[in-house]
């Protein structure tokens, strides 16, 4: 597997955890490319650059696996096969309430996973105990459709007044709850 990390304390710690877990499972960790999965533990700028390199074909990868803190529009917007573990579903009523509150307080800002988790803690809410894997897709289908969470209509919205997690895209669950360890 390829790994994109950075020199930040969080990035170094996450990369060390990835390397240790990979070593325990007999998986080789190397540089990006060579048609293998790409795991990204860098910050937003490094992750965006990595996703753009996959989208452009500069880096070949069998999916781009993102650290949970990388749930942010610039990282998810390139079409690079991004997968991300989350403890919440971005299109649920609760997560969209955060997006609405953010939009009201800071117009033009987009929601982030770390922002939502902080908002949950401030409200005394707990995240789901086990993460699920989500796929990001910027493929846009106009017209009425069912939302990714299955709770209501998705649809065709122009000039939405509320910031969305991934404008003109979807963040959809692709796994059940995963074990950690």
Short mmCIF file of N, CA and C in Angstrom, two decimals:
data_model
loop_
_atom_site.label_atom_id
_atom_site.label_comp_id
_atom_site.label_asym_id
_atom_site.label_seq_id
_atom_site.Cartn_x
_atom_site.Cartn_y
_atom_site.Cartn_z
N UNK A 1 0.85 -1.16 0.00
CA UNK A 1 0.00 0.00 0.00
C UNK A 1 0.90 1.23 0.00
N UNK A 2 0.41 2.29 -0.66
CA UNK A 2 1.11 3.56 -0.63
C UNK A 2 0.61 4.40 0.53
N UNK A 3 1.47 5.23 1.07
CA UNK A 3 1.11 6.07 2.21
C UNK A 3 1.52 7.51 1.93
N UNK A 4 0.58 8.44 2.13
CA UNK A 4 0.87 9.87 2.06
C UNK A 4 0.67 10.43 3.46
N UNK A 5 1.76 10.86 4.07
CA UNK A 5 1.72 11.42 5.42
C UNK A 5 2.37 12.81 5.37
N UNK A 6 2.36 13.49 6.48
CA UNK A 6 3.06 14.77 6.56
C UNK A 6 3.81 14.84 7.88
N UNK A 7 4.48 15.95 8.12
CA UNK A 7 5.30 16.10 9.30
C UNK A 7 4.58 16.62 10.53
N UNK A 8 3.27 16.81 10.44
CA UNK A 8 2.52 17.30 11.60
C UNK A 8 2.51 16.21 12.68
N UNK A 9 2.33 16.59 13.95
CA UNK A 9 2.27 15.57 15.01
C UNK A 9 1.19 14.52 14.74
N UNK A 10 0.00 14.95 14.32
CA UNK A 10 -1.07 14.00 14.04
C UNK A 10 -0.70 13.11 12.86
N UNK A 11 -0.13 13.71 11.80
CA UNK A 11 0.26 12.95 10.62
C UNK A 11 1.33 11.92 10.93
N UNK A 12 2.34 12.31 11.71
CA UNK A 12 3.42 11.38 12.08
C UNK A 12 2.88 10.24 12.93
N UNK A 13 2.02 10.57 13.90
CA UNK A 13 1.45 9.54 14.77
C UNK A 13 0.59 8.57 13.97
N UNK A 14 -0.27 9.10 13.09
CA UNK A 14 -1.13 8.24 12.28
C UNK A 14 -0.31 7.36 11.35
N UNK A 15 0.72 7.92 10.73
CA UNK A 15 1.57 7.12 9.84
C UNK A 15 2.26 6.00 10.60
N UNK A 16 2.70 6.27 11.83
CA UNK A 16 3.34 5.24 12.65
C UNK A 16 2.35 4.12 12.98
N UNK A 17 1.11 4.49 13.30
CA UNK A 17 0.08 3.48 13.58
C UNK A 17 -0.19 2.64 12.34
N UNK A 18 -0.29 3.29 11.18
CA UNK A 18 -0.52 2.57 9.92
C UNK A 18 0.62 1.60 9.64
N UNK A 19 1.85 2.07 9.77
CA UNK A 19 3.01 1.20 9.49
C UNK A 19 3.05 0.01 10.46
N UNK A 20 2.77 0.24 11.74
CA UNK A 20 2.77 -0.84 12.72
C UNK A 20 1.68 -1.87 12.42
N UNK A 21 0.48 -1.40 12.11
CA UNK A 21 -0.62 -2.32 11.79
C UNK A 21 -0.33 -3.08 10.51
N UNK A 22 0.23 -2.41 9.52
CA UNK A 22 0.56 -3.08 8.26
C UNK A 22 1.63 -4.14 8.49
N UNK A 23 2.64 -3.81 9.27
CA UNK A 23 3.71 -4.76 9.57
C UNK A 23 3.12 -6.01 10.25
N UNK A 24 2.20 -5.79 11.19
CA UNK A 24 1.57 -6.90 11.91
C UNK A 24 0.77 -7.80 10.96
N UNK A 25 0.20 -7.22 9.90
CA UNK A 25 -0.60 -7.98 8.93
C UNK A 25 0.22 -8.45 7.73
N UNK A 26 1.50 -8.13 7.71
CA UNK A 26 2.35 -8.53 6.59
C UNK A 26 2.15 -7.72 5.33
N UNK A 27 1.69 -6.48 5.48
CA UNK A 27 1.45 -5.60 4.34
C UNK A 27 2.63 -4.63 4.21
N UNK A 28 3.14 -4.49 3.01
CA UNK A 28 4.24 -3.57 2.75
C UNK A 28 3.70 -2.16 2.54
N UNK A 29 4.31 -1.20 3.22
CA UNK A 29 3.94 0.21 3.07
C UNK A 29 5.07 0.91 2.32
N UNK A 30 4.71 1.60 1.24
CA UNK A 30 5.70 2.30 0.45
C UNK A 30 5.20 3.64 -0.01
N UNK A 31 5.77 4.10 -1.10
CA UNK A 31 5.38 5.39 -1.66
C UNK A 31 4.12 5.22 -2.51
N UNK A 32 3.43 6.31 -2.81
CA UNK A 32 2.24 6.24 -3.66
C UNK A 32 2.57 5.71 -5.05
N UNK A 33 1.58 5.10 -5.66
CA UNK A 33 1.72 4.63 -7.04
C UNK A 33 1.72 3.12 -7.13
N UNK A 34 2.11 2.63 -8.28
CA UNK A 34 2.23 1.20 -8.53
C UNK A 34 0.91 0.45 -8.41
N UNK A 35 -0.20 1.09 -8.72
CA UNK A 35 -1.50 0.42 -8.73
C UNK A 35 -1.80 -0.34 -7.44
N UNK A 36 -1.67 0.32 -6.34
CA UNK A 36 -2.02 -0.27 -5.06
C UNK A 36 -2.85 0.73 -4.27
N UNK A 37 -3.51 0.28 -3.21
CA UNK A 37 -4.29 1.23 -2.42
C UNK A 37 -3.40 2.35 -1.88
N UNK A 38 -3.99 3.54 -1.78
CA UNK A 38 -3.27 4.70 -1.26
C UNK A 38 -3.96 5.15 0.02
N UNK A 39 -3.24 5.13 1.12
CA UNK A 39 -3.76 5.56 2.41
C UNK A 39 -3.20 6.95 2.70
N UNK A 40 -4.08 7.88 3.08
CA UNK A 40 -3.67 9.27 3.29
C UNK A 40 -3.91 9.67 4.74
N UNK A 41 -2.82 10.04 5.43
CA UNK A 41 -2.92 10.52 6.81
C UNK A 41 -2.42 11.95 6.92
N UNK A 42 -2.11 12.58 5.81
CA UNK A 42 -1.62 13.97 5.79
C UNK A 42 -2.76 14.92 6.17
N UNK A 43 -2.44 16.18 6.25
CA UNK A 43 -3.45 17.21 6.47
C UNK A 43 -4.22 17.50 5.19
N UNK A 44 -5.11 18.50 5.27
CA UNK A 44 -5.97 18.81 4.14
C UNK A 44 -5.21 19.14 2.86
N UNK A 45 -4.16 19.94 2.95
CA UNK A 45 -3.42 20.34 1.74
C UNK A 45 -2.76 19.13 1.09
N UNK A 46 -2.07 18.31 1.88
CA UNK A 46 -1.41 17.13 1.33
C UNK A 46 -2.39 16.12 0.79
N UNK A 47 -3.53 15.97 1.46
CA UNK A 47 -4.56 15.03 1.01
C UNK A 47 -5.19 15.50 -0.29
N UNK A 48 -5.43 16.80 -0.41
CA UNK A 48 -6.00 17.35 -1.64
C UNK A 48 -5.04 17.13 -2.80
N UNK A 49 -3.76 17.39 -2.58
CA UNK A 49 -2.75 17.17 -3.61
C UNK A 49 -2.70 15.70 -4.02
N UNK A 50 -2.77 14.79 -3.05
CA UNK A 50 -2.75 13.35 -3.35
C UNK A 50 -3.97 12.95 -4.17
N UNK A 51 -5.17 13.43 -3.79
CA UNK A 51 -6.39 13.10 -4.54
C UNK A 51 -6.34 13.66 -5.95
N UNK A 52 -5.85 14.88 -6.09
CA UNK A 52 -5.73 15.48 -7.43
C UNK A 52 -4.74 14.70 -8.30
N UNK A 53 -3.67 14.19 -7.71
CA UNK A 53 -2.69 13.41 -8.47
C UNK A 53 -3.29 12.10 -8.95
N UNK A 54 -4.16 11.49 -8.14
CA UNK A 54 -4.84 10.26 -8.58
C UNK A 54 -5.84 10.59 -9.68
N UNK A 55 -6.61 11.66 -9.49
CA UNK A 55 -7.60 12.06 -10.49
C UNK A 55 -6.94 12.33 -11.84
N UNK A 56 -5.80 12.99 -11.84
CA UNK A 56 -5.12 13.34 -13.10
C UNK A 56 -4.38 12.18 -13.74
N UNK A 57 -4.20 11.09 -13.00
CA UNK A 57 -3.45 9.95 -13.52
C UNK A 57 -1.97 10.02 -13.20
N UNK A 58 -1.54 11.11 -12.57
CA UNK A 58 -0.13 11.24 -12.19
C UNK A 58 0.26 10.15 -11.19
N UNK A 59 -0.66 9.82 -10.28
CA UNK A 59 -0.47 8.72 -9.32
C UNK A 59 -1.52 7.67 -9.61
N UNK A 60 -1.08 6.43 -9.74
CA UNK A 60 -2.03 5.33 -9.94
C UNK A 60 -2.32 4.70 -8.59
N UNK A 61 -3.60 4.47 -8.32
CA UNK A 61 -3.99 3.91 -7.02
C UNK A 61 -5.24 3.06 -7.16
N UNK A 62 -5.36 2.07 -6.31
CA UNK A 62 -6.57 1.26 -6.21
C UNK A 62 -7.39 1.81 -5.05
N UNK A 63 -7.89 3.00 -5.23
CA UNK A 63 -8.67 3.66 -4.19
C UNK A 63 -7.80 4.55 -3.33
N UNK A 64 -8.40 5.61 -2.81
CA UNK A 64 -7.72 6.54 -1.92
C UNK A 64 -8.44 6.46 -0.57
N UNK A 65 -7.76 5.90 0.40
CA UNK A 65 -8.33 5.70 1.73
C UNK A 65 -7.88 6.86 2.62
N UNK A 66 -8.84 7.63 3.09
CA UNK A 66 -8.56 8.86 3.83
C UNK A 66 -8.70 8.66 5.33
N UNK A 67 -7.86 9.36 6.09
CA UNK A 67 -8.02 9.41 7.54
C UNK A 67 -9.32 10.15 7.85
N UNK A 68 -9.98 9.83 8.97
CA UNK A 68 -11.28 10.43 9.27
C UNK A 68 -11.30 11.96 9.29
N UNK A 69 -10.20 12.60 9.67
CA UNK A 69 -10.18 14.06 9.75
C UNK A 69 -10.15 14.73 8.38
N UNK A 70 -10.11 13.93 7.31
CA UNK A 70 -10.04 14.49 5.96
C UNK A 70 -11.41 14.63 5.29
N UNK A 71 -12.49 14.55 6.08
CA UNK A 71 -13.83 14.79 5.54
C UNK A 71 -13.99 16.29 5.35
N UNK A 72 -13.58 16.76 4.19
CA UNK A 72 -13.69 18.17 3.84
C UNK A 72 -13.80 18.28 2.33
N UNK A 73 -14.55 19.25 1.88
CA UNK A 73 -14.88 19.39 0.46
C UNK A 73 -13.66 19.37 -0.47
N UNK A 74 -12.59 20.13 -0.22
CA UNK A 74 -11.47 20.11 -1.17
C UNK A 74 -10.82 18.74 -1.34
N UNK A 75 -10.81 17.94 -0.28
CA UNK A 75 -10.20 16.61 -0.36
C UNK A 75 -11.12 15.64 -1.10
N UNK A 76 -12.42 15.81 -0.96
CA UNK A 76 -13.38 14.88 -1.56
C UNK A 76 -13.78 15.25 -2.98
N UNK A 77 -13.54 16.48 -3.40
CA UNK A 77 -14.01 16.93 -4.71
C UNK A 77 -13.34 16.27 -5.91
N UNK A 78 -12.02 16.02 -5.91
CA UNK A 78 -11.45 15.33 -7.07
C UNK A 78 -12.03 13.91 -7.18
N UNK A 79 -12.23 13.43 -8.38
CA UNK A 79 -12.73 12.06 -8.59
C UNK A 79 -11.56 11.10 -8.51
N UNK A 80 -11.31 10.60 -7.30
CA UNK A 80 -10.14 9.74 -7.08
C UNK A 80 -10.48 8.46 -6.34
N UNK A 81 -11.76 8.14 -6.21
CA UNK A 81 -12.14 6.92 -5.51
C UNK A 81 -11.90 6.99 -4.01
N UNK A 82 -12.20 8.15 -3.40
CA UNK A 82 -11.96 8.33 -1.98
C UNK A 82 -12.91 7.51 -1.13
N UNK A 83 -12.34 6.87 -0.11
CA UNK A 83 -13.09 6.13 0.90
C UNK A 83 -12.65 6.67 2.26
N UNK A 84 -13.61 6.81 3.17
CA UNK A 84 -13.30 7.43 4.46
C UNK A 84 -14.12 6.77 5.58
N UNK A 85 -13.47 6.41 6.70
CA UNK A 85 -14.23 5.85 7.82
C UNK A 85 -14.85 6.97 8.65
N UNK A 86 -16.13 6.86 8.92
CA UNK A 86 -16.84 7.88 9.70
C UNK A 86 -17.72 7.22 10.75
N UNK A 87 -17.96 7.94 11.83
CA UNK A 87 -18.86 7.48 12.88
C UNK A 87 -20.23 8.15 12.78
N UNK A 88 -20.51 8.77 11.65
CA UNK A 88 -21.80 9.39 11.41
C UNK A 88 -22.05 9.40 9.90
N UNK A 89 -23.32 9.56 9.54
CA UNK A 89 -23.69 9.65 8.13
C UNK A 89 -23.92 11.12 7.81
N UNK A 90 -23.14 11.69 6.88
CA UNK A 90 -23.21 13.13 6.63
C UNK A 90 -24.58 13.67 6.22
N UNK A 91 -25.44 12.88 5.60
CA UNK A 91 -26.72 13.42 5.13
C UNK A 91 -27.88 13.18 6.10
N UNK A 92 -27.61 12.73 7.32
CA UNK A 92 -28.70 12.58 8.29
C UNK A 92 -29.16 13.95 8.77
N UNK A 93 -30.33 13.97 9.40
CA UNK A 93 -30.87 15.23 9.92
C UNK A 93 -29.91 15.89 10.91
N UNK A 94 -29.30 15.08 11.77
CA UNK A 94 -28.39 15.63 12.78
C UNK A 94 -27.16 16.28 12.15
N UNK A 95 -26.56 15.59 11.19
CA UNK A 95 -25.36 16.14 10.53
C UNK A 95 -25.71 17.36 9.69
N UNK A 96 -26.88 17.36 9.08
CA UNK A 96 -27.28 18.53 8.29
C UNK A 96 -27.65 19.70 9.20
N UNK A 97 -28.10 19.43 10.43
CA UNK A 97 -28.35 20.51 11.39
C UNK A 97 -27.05 21.24 11.70
N UNK A 98 -25.96 20.49 11.80
CA UNK A 98 -24.64 21.11 12.00
C UNK A 98 -24.29 21.98 10.79
N UNK A 99 -24.49 21.45 9.59
CA UNK A 99 -24.18 22.22 8.37
C UNK A 99 -25.00 23.51 8.33
N UNK A 100 -26.27 23.43 8.72
CA UNK A 100 -27.12 24.62 8.75
C UNK A 100 -26.64 25.63 9.79
N UNK A 101 -26.27 25.14 10.98
CA UNK A 101 -25.78 26.04 12.03
C UNK A 101 -24.47 26.69 11.60
N UNK A 102 -23.61 25.93 10.96
CA UNK A 102 -22.34 26.48 10.46
C UNK A 102 -22.59 27.55 9.41
N UNK A 103 -23.50 27.26 8.49
CA UNK A 103 -23.82 28.20 7.42
C UNK A 103 -24.41 29.50 7.98
N UNK A 104 -25.23 29.38 9.01
CA UNK A 104 -25.83 30.57 9.63
C UNK A 104 -24.77 31.41 10.35
N UNK A 105 -23.84 30.73 11.00
CA UNK A 105 -22.81 31.43 11.78
C UNK A 105 -21.65 31.92 10.92
N UNK A 106 -21.25 31.11 9.94
CA UNK A 106 -20.10 31.43 9.07
C UNK A 106 -20.49 31.19 7.62
N UNK A 107 -21.25 32.09 7.02
CA UNK A 107 -21.68 31.90 5.63
C UNK A 107 -20.50 31.64 4.70
N UNK A 108 -20.68 30.67 3.82
CA UNK A 108 -19.64 30.34 2.85
C UNK A 108 -18.68 29.26 3.30
N UNK A 109 -18.71 28.90 4.59
CA UNK A 109 -17.84 27.83 5.08
C UNK A 109 -18.53 26.49 4.88
N UNK A 110 -17.75 25.47 4.59
CA UNK A 110 -18.29 24.13 4.39
C UNK A 110 -18.07 23.29 5.64
N UNK A 111 -18.96 22.35 5.90
CA UNK A 111 -18.80 21.50 7.08
C UNK A 111 -17.60 20.56 6.92
N UNK A 112 -17.04 20.18 8.07
CA UNK A 112 -15.95 19.21 8.11
C UNK A 112 -16.28 18.14 9.14
N UNK A 113 -15.67 17.00 8.99
CA UNK A 113 -15.89 15.92 9.95
C UNK A 113 -15.45 16.29 11.35
N UNK A 114 -14.27 16.90 11.48
CA UNK A 114 -13.78 17.28 12.80
C UNK A 114 -14.65 18.38 13.41
N UNK A 115 -15.16 19.28 12.59
CA UNK A 115 -16.07 20.30 13.08
C UNK A 115 -17.36 19.70 13.60
N UNK A 116 -17.90 18.72 12.87
CA UNK A 116 -19.14 18.08 13.31
C UNK A 116 -18.92 17.33 14.62
N UNK A 117 -17.80 16.62 14.74
CA UNK A 117 -17.53 15.88 15.97
C UNK A 117 -17.40 16.83 17.16
N UNK A 118 -16.77 17.99 16.98
CA UNK A 118 -16.67 18.98 18.05
C UNK A 118 -18.06 19.52 18.40
N UNK A 119 -18.89 19.74 17.39
CA UNK A 119 -20.25 20.22 17.59
C UNK A 119 -21.05 19.19 18.39
N UNK A 120 -20.88 17.90 18.04
CA UNK A 120 -21.56 16.83 18.78
C UNK A 120 -21.15 16.85 20.26
N UNK A 121 -19.84 16.94 20.52
CA UNK A 121 -19.36 16.95 21.90
C UNK A 121 -19.92 18.14 22.67
N UNK A 122 -19.96 19.31 22.03
CA UNK A 122 -20.48 20.51 22.69
C UNK A 122 -21.96 20.35 23.05
N UNK A 123 -22.67 19.55 22.29
CA UNK A 123 -24.10 19.32 22.54
C UNK A 123 -24.34 18.11 23.43
N UNK A 124 -23.27 17.46 23.89
CA UNK A 124 -23.41 16.29 24.75
C UNK A 124 -23.82 15.04 24.00
N UNK A 125 -23.63 15.03 22.69
CA UNK A 125 -23.98 13.86 21.87
C UNK A 125 -22.75 12.99 21.68
N UNK A 126 -22.98 11.72 21.48
CA UNK A 126 -21.89 10.77 21.26
C UNK A 126 -21.92 10.25 19.84
N UNK A 127 -20.75 10.08 19.23
CA UNK A 127 -20.72 9.49 17.89
C UNK A 127 -21.04 8.00 17.98
N UNK A 128 -21.31 7.40 16.84
CA UNK A 128 -21.54 5.95 16.79
C UNK A 128 -20.31 5.24 17.34
N UNK A 129 -20.51 4.11 18.02
CA UNK A 129 -19.36 3.44 18.63
C UNK A 129 -18.38 2.84 17.62
N UNK A 130 -18.87 2.46 16.44
CA UNK A 130 -18.00 1.85 15.44
C UNK A 130 -18.14 2.57 14.11
N UNK A 131 -17.02 2.84 13.45
CA UNK A 131 -17.09 3.56 12.16
C UNK A 131 -17.60 2.66 11.04
N UNK A 132 -18.10 3.31 10.00
CA UNK A 132 -18.45 2.64 8.74
C UNK A 132 -17.62 3.30 7.65
N UNK A 133 -17.44 2.60 6.56
CA UNK A 133 -16.69 3.14 5.43
C UNK A 133 -17.66 3.82 4.47
N UNK A 134 -17.30 5.04 4.04
CA UNK A 134 -18.12 5.82 3.11
C UNK A 134 -17.31 6.12 1.86
N UNK A 135 -18.00 6.18 0.73
CA UNK A 135 -17.38 6.55 -0.55
C UNK A 135 -17.88 7.93 -0.95
N UNK A 136 -16.97 8.73 -1.47
CA UNK A 136 -17.31 10.07 -1.96
C UNK A 136 -17.39 10.02 -3.48
N UNK A 137 -18.42 10.64 -4.02
CA UNK A 137 -18.58 10.68 -5.47
C UNK A 137 -19.10 12.04 -5.88
N UNK A 138 -18.45 12.63 -6.87
CA UNK A 138 -18.91 13.92 -7.37
C UNK A 138 -19.75 13.76 -8.62
N UNK A 139 -20.06 12.53 -8.98
CA UNK A 139 -20.97 12.31 -10.11
C UNK A 139 -22.31 12.91 -9.74
N UNK A 140 -22.87 13.70 -10.62
CA UNK A 140 -24.10 14.42 -10.31
C UNK A 140 -25.20 13.97 -11.26
N UNK A 141 -26.32 13.56 -10.68
CA UNK A 141 -27.48 13.14 -11.47
C UNK A 141 -28.60 14.13 -11.19
N UNK A 142 -29.03 14.91 -12.18
CA UNK A 142 -30.09 15.88 -11.93
C UNK A 142 -31.44 15.19 -11.71
N UNK A 143 -32.32 15.89 -11.02
CA UNK A 143 -33.66 15.38 -10.80
C UNK A 143 -33.82 14.81 -9.41
N UNK A 144 -34.97 14.24 -9.16
CA UNK A 144 -35.27 13.69 -7.85
C UNK A 144 -34.64 12.33 -7.69
N UNK A 145 -34.09 12.10 -6.52
CA UNK A 145 -33.51 10.81 -6.18
C UNK A 145 -33.62 10.62 -4.68
N UNK A 146 -33.33 9.42 -4.23
CA UNK A 146 -33.34 9.15 -2.80
C UNK A 146 -31.97 9.53 -2.24
N UNK A 147 -31.96 10.15 -1.08
CA UNK A 147 -30.69 10.56 -0.49
C UNK A 147 -29.89 9.34 -0.04
N UNK A 148 -28.60 9.52 0.15
CA UNK A 148 -27.71 8.42 0.50
C UNK A 148 -28.08 7.78 1.83
N UNK A 149 -28.71 8.52 2.74
CA UNK A 149 -29.07 7.93 4.01
C UNK A 149 -30.41 7.21 3.95
N UNK A 150 -31.11 7.31 2.80
CA UNK A 150 -32.39 6.64 2.63
C UNK A 150 -33.53 7.28 3.39
N UNK A 151 -33.30 8.44 4.00
CA UNK A 151 -34.32 9.07 4.84
C UNK A 151 -35.21 10.06 4.10
N UNK A 152 -34.90 10.36 2.88
CA UNK A 152 -35.73 11.33 2.18
C UNK A 152 -35.21 11.59 0.79
N UNK A 153 -35.76 12.62 0.19
CA UNK A 153 -35.36 12.95 -1.18
C UNK A 153 -34.00 13.62 -1.18
N UNK A 154 -33.19 13.23 -2.12
CA UNK A 154 -31.92 13.93 -2.37
C UNK A 154 -32.28 15.10 -3.24
N UNK A 155 -31.92 15.01 -4.51
CA UNK A 155 -32.52 15.93 -5.43
C UNK A 155 -31.61 16.91 -6.09
N UNK A 156 -32.27 17.81 -6.72
CA UNK A 156 -31.67 18.77 -7.62
C UNK A 156 -31.82 20.13 -6.96
N UNK A 157 -30.75 20.63 -6.37
CA UNK A 157 -30.83 21.89 -5.64
C UNK A 157 -29.85 22.88 -6.25
N UNK A 158 -30.33 24.00 -6.67
CA UNK A 158 -29.47 25.06 -7.20
C UNK A 158 -29.37 26.16 -6.16
N UNK A 159 -28.14 26.65 -5.97
CA UNK A 159 -27.96 27.79 -5.08
C UNK A 159 -28.44 27.55 -3.68
N UNK A 160 -28.18 26.36 -3.14
CA UNK A 160 -28.64 26.05 -1.80
C UNK A 160 -28.10 27.07 -0.81
N UNK A 161 -28.95 27.49 0.11
CA UNK A 161 -28.55 28.49 1.09
C UNK A 161 -27.70 27.87 2.19
N UNK A 162 -27.74 26.56 2.33
CA UNK A 162 -27.02 25.87 3.38
C UNK A 162 -25.80 25.17 2.78
N UNK A 163 -24.68 25.26 3.49
CA UNK A 163 -23.48 24.55 3.05
C UNK A 163 -23.76 23.05 3.08
N UNK A 164 -23.28 22.35 2.09
CA UNK A 164 -23.46 20.91 2.02
C UNK A 164 -22.10 20.25 2.22
N UNK A 165 -22.12 19.00 2.59
CA UNK A 165 -20.88 18.27 2.82
C UNK A 165 -20.06 18.15 1.53
N UNK A 166 -20.72 17.84 0.43
CA UNK A 166 -20.03 17.71 -0.85
C UNK A 166 -20.99 18.21 -1.93
N UNK A 167 -20.97 19.51 -2.21
CA UNK A 167 -21.88 20.06 -3.21
C UNK A 167 -21.77 19.30 -4.53
N UNK A 168 -22.90 19.01 -5.13
CA UNK A 168 -22.97 18.25 -6.39
C UNK A 168 -22.33 16.88 -6.25
N UNK A 169 -22.44 16.30 -5.09
CA UNK A 169 -21.87 14.97 -4.89
C UNK A 169 -22.58 14.24 -3.76
N UNK A 170 -22.11 13.05 -3.51
CA UNK A 170 -22.70 12.20 -2.47
C UNK A 170 -21.58 11.60 -1.63
N UNK A 171 -21.87 11.37 -0.37
CA UNK A 171 -21.00 10.62 0.52
C UNK A 171 -21.87 9.48 1.02
N UNK A 172 -21.63 8.29 0.50
CA UNK A 172 -22.53 7.16 0.71
C UNK A 172 -21.87 6.04 1.51
N UNK A 173 -22.62 5.41 2.42
CA UNK A 173 -22.06 4.29 3.16
C UNK A 173 -21.84 3.09 2.23
N UNK A 174 -20.69 2.45 2.37
CA UNK A 174 -20.39 1.27 1.56
C UNK A 174 -20.02 0.06 2.41
N UNK A 175 -20.17 0.19 3.74
CA UNK A 175 -19.91 -0.94 4.63
C UNK A 175 -20.82 -0.85 5.83
N UNK A 176 -20.90 -1.94 6.54
CA UNK A 176 -21.55 -1.92 7.84
C UNK A 176 -20.54 -1.44 8.87
N UNK A 177 -20.90 -1.47 10.15
CA UNK A 177 -19.94 -1.08 11.18
C UNK A 177 -18.68 -1.95 11.11
N UNK A 178 -17.53 -1.31 11.24
CA UNK A 178 -16.26 -2.02 11.16
C UNK A 178 -15.67 -2.20 12.55
N UNK A 179 -14.85 -3.21 12.69
CA UNK A 179 -14.14 -3.39 13.96
C UNK A 179 -12.90 -2.51 13.95
N UNK A 180 -12.49 -2.11 15.11
CA UNK A 180 -11.27 -1.31 15.22
C UNK A 180 -10.20 -2.17 15.85
N UNK A 181 -8.97 -1.81 15.57
CA UNK A 181 -7.92 -2.57 16.22
C UNK A 181 -6.74 -2.70 15.43
#
